[in-house]
mmCIF file of C-alpha atoms and ligand atoms in Angstrom:
data_model
loop_
_atom_site.group_PDB
_atom_site.id
_atom_site.type_symbol
_atom_site.label_atom_id
_atom_site.label_comp_id
_atom_site.label_asym_id
_atom_site.label_seq_id
_atom_site.Cartn_x
_atom_site.Cartn_y
_atom_site.Cartn_z
ATOM 1 C CA MET A 1 130.373 95.160 106.785
ATOM 2 C CA SER A 2 131.898 98.488 105.900
ATOM 3 C CA THR A 3 131.759 101.524 108.319
ATOM 4 C CA LYS A 4 129.682 104.735 107.419
ATOM 5 C CA ILE A 5 131.749 107.685 107.165
ATOM 6 C CA ILE A 6 130.430 110.857 107.797
ATOM 7 C CA LYS A 7 132.294 113.830 106.141
ATOM 8 C CA PHE A 8 131.894 118.086 107.460
ATOM 9 C CA SER A 9 133.183 120.164 105.259
ATOM 10 C CA ILE A 10 134.636 123.711 106.909
ATOM 11 C CA GLU A 11 135.589 126.443 104.505
ATOM 12 C CA PHE A 12 137.813 129.710 105.733
ATOM 13 C CA GLU A 13 138.656 132.532 103.336
ATOM 14 C CA GLU A 14 142.482 133.997 103.577
ATOM 15 C CA PHE A 15 143.433 137.366 103.299
ATOM 16 C CA GLU A 16 147.213 138.277 103.325
ATOM 17 C CA SER A 17 146.287 141.563 105.051
ATOM 18 C CA VAL A 18 143.566 144.282 106.797
ATOM 19 C CA GLU A 19 143.766 145.995 103.749
ATOM 20 C CA LYS A 20 142.320 142.812 101.505
ATOM 21 C CA LEU A 21 139.628 142.820 103.704
ATOM 22 C CA ASN A 22 136.297 144.634 102.650
ATOM 23 C CA PRO A 23 135.675 147.635 104.375
ATOM 24 C CA LEU A 24 133.155 146.811 106.959
ATOM 25 C CA ASP A 25 135.550 143.548 108.156
ATOM 26 C CA GLN A 26 138.378 146.115 108.035
ATOM 27 C CA GLU A 27 136.565 148.318 110.466
ATOM 28 C CA LEU A 28 135.974 145.142 112.577
ATOM 29 C CA LEU A 29 139.210 144.005 112.607
ATOM 30 C CA VAL A 30 140.636 147.651 113.329
ATOM 31 C CA LYS A 31 138.337 147.640 116.538
ATOM 32 C CA ALA A 32 139.597 144.113 117.674
ATOM 33 C CA ARG A 33 143.285 145.335 117.237
ATOM 34 C CA GLU A 34 142.384 148.711 119.048
ATOM 35 C CA ALA A 35 140.731 146.766 122.013
ATOM 36 C CA ARG A 36 143.759 144.901 122.273
ATOM 37 C CA SER A 37 145.513 147.702 124.611
ATOM 38 C CA ASN A 38 142.915 147.344 127.136
ATOM 39 C CA ALA A 39 143.395 143.863 127.787
ATOM 40 C CA TYR A 40 144.173 142.793 131.625
ATOM 41 C CA ALA A 41 147.122 140.142 131.157
ATOM 42 C CA PRO A 42 149.238 140.274 133.861
ATOM 43 C CA TYR A 43 150.017 136.687 133.751
ATOM 44 C CA SER A 44 149.982 135.515 130.293
ATOM 45 C CA HIS A 45 150.986 138.445 128.828
ATOM 46 C CA PHE A 46 148.879 137.784 125.672
ATOM 47 C CA PHE A 47 146.667 140.513 124.795
ATOM 48 C CA VAL A 48 143.416 139.407 122.909
ATOM 49 C CA GLY A 49 141.017 142.150 121.080
ATOM 50 C CA ALA A 50 137.589 141.548 120.402
ATOM 51 C CA SER A 51 134.616 143.067 118.821
ATOM 52 C CA VAL A 52 131.384 142.574 117.646
ATOM 53 C CA ARG A 53 129.365 144.346 114.727
ATOM 54 C CA LEU A 54 125.342 143.973 115.336
ATOM 55 C CA GLU A 55 122.551 144.327 112.947
ATOM 56 C CA ASP A 56 122.258 148.049 113.314
ATOM 57 C CA GLY A 57 125.732 148.601 112.616
ATOM 58 C CA SER A 58 126.970 149.152 115.886
ATOM 59 C CA ILE A 59 130.648 147.901 116.884
ATOM 60 C CA PHE A 60 131.143 146.635 120.920
ATOM 61 C CA THR A 61 134.665 145.389 121.715
ATOM 62 C CA GLY A 62 135.843 143.609 124.434
ATOM 63 C CA ASN A 63 139.557 141.620 125.524
ATOM 64 C CA ASN A 64 140.362 139.410 128.196
ATOM 65 C CA GLN A 65 140.713 139.953 131.335
ATOM 66 C CA GLU A 66 142.967 137.597 133.602
ATOM 67 C CA ASN A 67 142.299 136.643 137.414
ATOM 68 C CA ALA A 68 145.288 135.345 139.982
ATOM 69 C CA ALA A 69 143.061 132.201 139.878
ATOM 70 C CA TYR A 70 143.028 131.608 135.983
ATOM 71 C CA PRO A 71 139.515 130.477 135.586
ATOM 72 C CA SER A 72 138.221 133.167 136.687
ATOM 73 C CA GLY A 73 138.917 134.835 133.946
ATOM 74 C CA ILE A 74 137.645 135.914 130.924
ATOM 75 C CA CYS A 75 138.841 135.686 126.677
ATOM 76 C CA ALA A 76 138.237 138.466 124.785
ATOM 77 C CA GLU A 77 135.786 136.900 122.575
ATOM 78 C CA ARG A 78 133.283 136.157 125.892
ATOM 79 C CA ALA A 79 134.020 139.667 127.051
ATOM 80 C CA ALA A 80 132.399 141.440 123.794
ATOM 81 C CA LEU A 81 129.599 138.770 123.180
ATOM 82 C CA PHE A 82 128.604 138.975 126.862
ATOM 83 C CA TYR A 83 128.641 142.842 126.990
ATOM 84 C CA ALA A 84 126.603 142.928 123.368
ATOM 85 C CA ALA A 85 123.907 140.436 124.519
ATOM 86 C CA SER A 86 123.624 141.806 127.865
ATOM 87 C CA GLN A 87 122.916 145.194 125.977
ATOM 88 C CA PHE A 88 121.046 144.599 123.520
ATOM 89 C CA PRO A 89 119.487 141.066 124.036
ATOM 90 C CA GLU A 90 117.108 141.562 120.852
ATOM 91 C CA LYS A 91 119.905 142.354 118.356
ATOM 92 C CA LYS A 92 121.080 139.763 115.625
ATOM 93 C CA ILE A 93 125.230 139.631 116.088
ATOM 94 C CA LEU A 94 126.301 139.701 112.779
ATOM 95 C CA ALA A 95 130.377 139.164 113.003
ATOM 96 C CA LEU A 96 132.828 138.570 115.416
ATOM 97 C CA ALA A 97 136.804 139.662 114.899
ATOM 98 C CA ILE A 98 139.566 138.656 116.908
ATOM 99 C CA SER A 99 143.429 139.821 117.197
ATOM 100 C CA CYS A 100 145.929 139.337 119.142
ATOM 101 C CA ASN A 101 149.466 140.064 120.378
ATOM 102 C CA SER A 102 152.162 139.042 123.330
ATOM 103 C CA THR A 103 155.210 140.516 124.493
ATOM 104 C CA SER A 104 156.866 136.943 124.455
ATOM 105 C CA ALA A 105 157.031 136.816 120.559
ATOM 106 C CA GLU A 106 155.250 138.238 117.443
ATOM 107 C CA VAL A 107 151.965 136.258 116.848
ATOM 108 C CA ASN A 108 152.226 135.969 112.849
ATOM 109 C CA LYS A 109 149.550 133.728 112.184
ATOM 110 C CA PRO A 110 146.076 134.314 112.942
ATOM 111 C CA LEU A 111 144.221 133.683 116.480
ATOM 112 C CA SER A 112 142.047 130.698 116.551
ATOM 113 C CA PRO A 113 139.417 130.585 119.101
ATOM 114 C CA CYS A 114 139.562 128.610 122.441
ATOM 115 C CA GLY A 115 136.944 125.907 122.819
ATOM 116 C CA GLY A 116 134.994 127.647 125.082
ATOM 117 C CA CYS A 117 134.688 130.827 123.216
ATOM 118 C CA ARG A 118 133.078 128.595 120.040
ATOM 119 C CA GLN A 119 130.641 127.138 121.865
ATOM 120 C CA VAL A 120 129.450 130.667 123.276
ATOM 121 C CA ILE A 121 129.405 131.604 119.509
ATOM 122 C CA SER A 122 127.735 128.348 119.152
ATOM 123 C CA GLU A 123 125.199 129.533 121.570
ATOM 124 C CA TYR A 124 124.246 133.055 119.664
ATOM 125 C CA GLU A 125 123.658 131.680 116.674
ATOM 126 C CA THR A 126 121.385 129.465 117.990
ATOM 127 C CA LYS A 127 119.492 131.985 119.619
ATOM 128 C CA GLN A 128 119.210 134.667 116.701
ATOM 129 C CA GLY A 129 118.934 131.726 114.358
ATOM 130 C CA SER A 130 121.298 133.370 111.861
ATOM 131 C CA PRO A 131 125.017 132.945 111.385
ATOM 132 C CA ILE A 132 127.998 134.897 112.988
ATOM 133 C CA ARG A 133 131.123 135.720 110.475
ATOM 134 C CA ILE A 134 134.063 135.453 112.011
ATOM 135 C CA LEU A 135 137.579 136.891 111.355
ATOM 136 C CA MET A 136 140.518 135.804 113.121
ATOM 137 C CA ALA A 137 144.129 137.472 113.052
ATOM 138 C CA GLY A 138 147.013 137.737 115.353
ATOM 139 C CA GLU A 139 149.406 141.024 115.103
ATOM 140 C CA SER A 140 150.750 139.820 111.352
ATOM 141 C CA GLY A 141 150.550 137.222 109.048
ATOM 142 C CA SER A 142 147.500 136.521 107.285
ATOM 143 C CA ILE A 143 143.790 136.605 108.056
ATOM 144 C CA LEU A 144 141.654 134.108 108.220
ATOM 145 C CA ALA A 145 137.393 134.261 107.797
ATOM 146 C CA CYS A 146 134.472 131.858 108.061
ATOM 147 C CA SER A 147 130.775 132.293 107.482
ATOM 148 C CA GLY A 148 129.706 131.325 111.066
ATOM 149 C CA ILE A 149 130.340 128.706 114.038
ATOM 150 C CA ASP A 150 129.604 125.605 111.879
ATOM 151 C CA HIS A 151 133.311 125.876 110.342
ATOM 152 C CA LEU A 152 134.900 126.029 113.712
ATOM 153 C CA LEU A 153 132.544 123.837 115.510
ATOM 154 C CA PRO A 154 131.561 120.983 113.493
ATOM 155 C CA LEU A 155 129.446 118.509 115.267
ATOM 156 C CA ARG A 156 128.588 120.723 118.370
ATOM 157 C CA PHE A 157 126.394 120.528 121.634
ATOM 158 C CA LYS A 158 123.198 122.260 121.074
ATOM 159 C CA GLY A 159 120.208 123.668 123.452
ATOM 160 C CA GLU A 160 118.061 121.380 121.582
ATOM 161 C CA PHE A 161 119.526 118.037 123.346
ATOM 162 C CA VAL A 162 118.773 119.614 126.999
ATOM 163 C CA ARG A 163 115.537 121.757 125.371
ATOM 164 C CA LYS A 164 111.859 119.917 126.384
HETATM 165 N N1 THU B 201 142.552 134.078 125.131
HETATM 166 C C1 THU B 201 141.534 135.225 124.583
HETATM 167 O O1 THU B 201 141.262 135.985 125.265
HETATM 168 N N2 THU B 201 140.928 134.523 123.261
HETATM 169 C C2 THU B 201 141.426 133.116 122.820
HETATM 170 O O2 THU B 201 140.787 133.241 121.865
HETATM 171 C C3 THU B 201 142.290 132.693 123.363
HETATM 172 C C4 THU B 201 142.741 132.805 124.628
HETATM 173 C C5 THU B 201 143.391 134.738 126.180
HETATM 174 C C6 THU B 201 142.671 133.828 127.773
HETATM 175 C C7 THU B 201 144.086 134.418 128.479
HETATM 176 O O3 THU B 201 144.018 135.542 129.106
HETATM 177 C C8 THU B 201 144.883 134.915 127.490
HETATM 178 O O4 THU B 201 144.546 134.901 126.152
HETATM 179 C C9 THU B 201 145.795 133.323 127.480
HETATM 180 O O5 THU B 201 145.220 131.948 127.092
#
Protein backbone atom coordinates (compact mmCIF):
# COMPACT_ATOMS: atom_id res chain seq x y z
CA MET A 1 0.00 0.00 0.00
CA SER A 2 1.49 3.35 -0.97
CA THR A 3 0.87 6.68 0.73
CA LYS A 4 -0.66 9.31 -1.49
CA ILE A 5 1.54 12.42 -1.54
CA ILE A 6 -0.02 15.81 -2.21
CA LYS A 7 2.40 18.48 -3.37
CA PHE A 8 1.92 22.25 -3.42
CA SER A 9 3.81 24.43 -5.79
CA ILE A 10 4.86 27.86 -4.52
CA GLU A 11 6.61 30.45 -6.62
CA PHE A 12 8.41 33.76 -6.03
CA GLU A 13 9.95 36.31 -8.34
CA GLU A 14 13.32 37.61 -7.14
CA PHE A 15 14.60 41.10 -7.96
CA GLU A 16 18.10 42.21 -7.14
CA SER A 17 17.06 45.75 -6.21
CA VAL A 18 14.07 48.08 -6.04
CA GLU A 19 15.05 49.61 -9.39
CA LYS A 20 14.34 46.29 -11.08
CA LEU A 21 10.68 46.32 -10.05
CA ASN A 22 7.96 47.62 -12.35
CA PRO A 23 7.02 51.27 -11.61
CA LEU A 24 3.85 50.41 -9.63
CA ASP A 25 5.63 47.89 -7.40
CA GLN A 26 8.52 50.27 -7.01
CA GLU A 27 6.25 53.07 -5.81
CA LEU A 28 4.54 50.74 -3.34
CA LEU A 29 7.80 49.48 -1.89
CA VAL A 30 9.20 52.98 -1.53
CA LYS A 31 6.10 53.89 0.51
CA ALA A 32 6.60 50.81 2.70
CA ARG A 33 10.20 51.83 3.29
CA GLU A 34 9.15 55.36 4.21
CA ALA A 35 6.53 54.01 6.60
CA ARG A 36 9.23 52.30 8.68
CA SER A 37 10.26 55.62 10.13
CA ASN A 38 6.96 55.96 12.03
CA ALA A 39 7.13 52.47 13.52
CA TYR A 40 6.90 52.35 17.30
CA ALA A 41 9.33 49.60 18.20
CA PRO A 42 11.02 50.49 21.51
CA TYR A 43 11.26 46.83 22.54
CA SER A 44 12.50 45.00 19.44
CA HIS A 45 14.16 47.92 17.64
CA PHE A 46 12.92 46.16 14.51
CA PHE A 47 11.11 48.64 12.31
CA VAL A 48 8.64 47.42 9.73
CA GLY A 49 6.73 49.43 7.15
CA ALA A 50 3.86 48.13 5.05
CA SER A 51 1.89 49.68 2.23
CA VAL A 52 -1.21 48.55 0.39
CA ARG A 53 -2.45 49.54 -3.03
CA LEU A 54 -6.21 49.57 -3.54
CA GLU A 55 -8.01 49.04 -6.82
CA ASP A 56 -8.47 52.79 -7.35
CA GLY A 57 -4.70 53.26 -7.16
CA SER A 58 -4.67 54.78 -3.69
CA ILE A 59 -1.92 53.70 -1.29
CA PHE A 60 -2.12 53.42 2.49
CA THR A 61 0.67 52.58 4.88
CA GLY A 62 1.15 51.18 8.35
CA ASN A 63 3.97 50.14 10.63
CA ASN A 64 4.52 47.98 13.68
CA GLN A 65 3.18 49.35 16.94
CA GLU A 66 4.60 47.64 19.99
CA ASN A 67 3.35 47.52 23.54
CA ALA A 68 4.87 46.83 26.97
CA ALA A 69 2.38 43.98 27.11
CA TYR A 70 3.95 42.36 24.03
CA PRO A 71 0.91 40.60 22.49
CA SER A 72 -1.02 43.87 22.50
CA GLY A 73 1.23 45.24 19.77
CA ILE A 74 0.52 44.83 16.08
CA CYS A 75 2.58 44.11 12.97
CA ALA A 76 2.95 46.62 10.16
CA GLU A 77 1.05 44.43 7.68
CA ARG A 78 -1.99 44.25 9.89
CA ALA A 79 -1.87 47.97 10.73
CA ALA A 80 -1.95 48.79 6.99
CA LEU A 81 -4.48 46.13 6.00
CA PHE A 82 -6.86 46.87 8.87
CA TYR A 83 -6.74 50.58 8.14
CA ALA A 84 -7.50 50.11 4.44
CA ALA A 85 -10.21 47.54 5.09
CA SER A 86 -11.82 49.62 7.83
CA GLN A 87 -11.91 52.80 5.76
CA PHE A 88 -12.59 51.37 2.30
CA PRO A 89 -14.30 48.01 2.83
CA GLU A 90 -15.63 47.89 -0.73
CA LYS A 91 -12.29 48.49 -2.44
CA LYS A 92 -10.17 45.55 -3.43
CA ILE A 93 -6.60 45.36 -2.18
CA LEU A 94 -4.34 44.70 -5.16
CA ALA A 95 -0.94 44.57 -3.54
CA LEU A 96 0.93 44.71 -0.24
CA ALA A 97 4.59 45.67 0.18
CA ILE A 98 6.70 45.24 3.32
CA SER A 99 10.14 46.44 4.29
CA CYS A 100 12.13 46.37 7.53
CA ASN A 101 15.26 47.59 9.23
CA SER A 102 16.78 47.09 12.63
CA THR A 103 19.16 48.99 14.83
CA SER A 104 20.89 45.73 15.86
CA ALA A 105 22.02 44.54 12.42
CA GLU A 106 21.42 45.29 8.77
CA VAL A 107 18.59 43.14 7.42
CA ASN A 108 19.97 42.05 4.04
CA LYS A 109 17.25 39.62 3.04
CA PRO A 110 13.52 39.90 2.34
CA LEU A 111 11.20 40.09 5.33
CA SER A 112 8.88 37.14 5.45
CA PRO A 113 5.53 38.00 7.05
CA CYS A 114 4.60 36.30 10.31
CA GLY A 115 1.98 33.57 10.37
CA GLY A 116 -0.67 35.82 11.91
CA CYS A 117 -0.31 38.38 9.13
CA ARG A 118 -0.42 35.64 6.50
CA GLN A 119 -3.75 34.54 7.93
CA VAL A 120 -5.03 38.13 7.76
CA ILE A 121 -3.92 38.50 4.13
CA SER A 122 -5.71 35.23 3.43
CA GLU A 123 -8.94 36.57 4.94
CA TYR A 124 -8.96 39.65 2.71
CA GLU A 125 -8.26 37.56 -0.38
CA THR A 126 -11.25 35.41 0.49
CA LYS A 127 -13.40 38.47 1.22
CA GLN A 128 -12.63 40.17 -2.08
CA GLY A 129 -12.40 37.00 -4.14
CA SER A 130 -9.05 37.86 -5.70
CA PRO A 131 -5.37 37.50 -4.79
CA ILE A 132 -3.14 40.16 -3.26
CA ARG A 133 0.33 40.56 -4.74
CA ILE A 134 2.93 40.54 -1.97
CA LEU A 135 6.32 42.27 -2.16
CA MET A 136 8.87 41.48 0.54
CA ALA A 137 12.04 43.43 1.22
CA GLY A 138 14.64 43.89 3.91
CA GLU A 139 16.78 46.98 4.25
CA SER A 140 19.12 45.78 1.51
CA GLY A 141 19.49 42.68 -0.62
CA SER A 142 17.03 41.12 -2.98
CA ILE A 143 13.28 41.53 -3.07
CA LEU A 144 10.80 38.70 -3.35
CA ALA A 145 7.34 38.94 -4.87
CA CYS A 146 4.51 36.46 -5.14
CA SER A 147 1.12 36.67 -6.74
CA GLY A 148 -0.95 35.85 -3.66
CA ILE A 149 -1.14 34.22 -0.25
CA ASP A 150 -1.35 30.70 -1.74
CA HIS A 151 2.42 30.95 -2.07
CA LEU A 152 3.00 31.89 1.57
CA LEU A 153 0.25 29.92 3.27
CA PRO A 154 -0.72 26.85 1.30
CA LEU A 155 -3.39 24.61 2.79
CA ARG A 156 -4.68 27.49 4.84
CA PHE A 157 -7.66 27.78 7.12
CA LYS A 158 -10.53 29.59 5.42
CA GLY A 159 -13.97 30.85 6.41
CA GLU A 160 -15.62 28.06 4.44
CA PHE A 161 -14.72 25.67 7.27
CA VAL A 162 -16.74 27.62 9.82
CA ARG A 163 -19.46 29.29 7.78
CA LYS A 164 -22.86 27.65 7.77
N1 LIG B 1 6.82 42.48 12.72
C1 LIG B 1 6.07 43.06 11.73
O1 LIG B 1 5.60 44.19 11.86
N2 LIG B 1 5.85 42.34 10.62
C2 LIG B 1 6.38 41.10 10.38
O2 LIG B 1 6.11 40.51 9.34
C3 LIG B 1 7.25 40.46 11.36
C4 LIG B 1 7.38 41.16 12.66
C5 LIG B 1 7.08 43.29 13.93
C6 LIG B 1 6.40 42.80 15.18
C7 LIG B 1 7.32 43.36 16.25
O3 LIG B 1 6.94 44.70 16.50
C8 LIG B 1 8.69 43.36 15.60
O4 LIG B 1 8.46 43.27 14.21
C9 LIG B 1 9.59 42.23 16.04
O5 LIG B 1 8.97 41.01 15.92
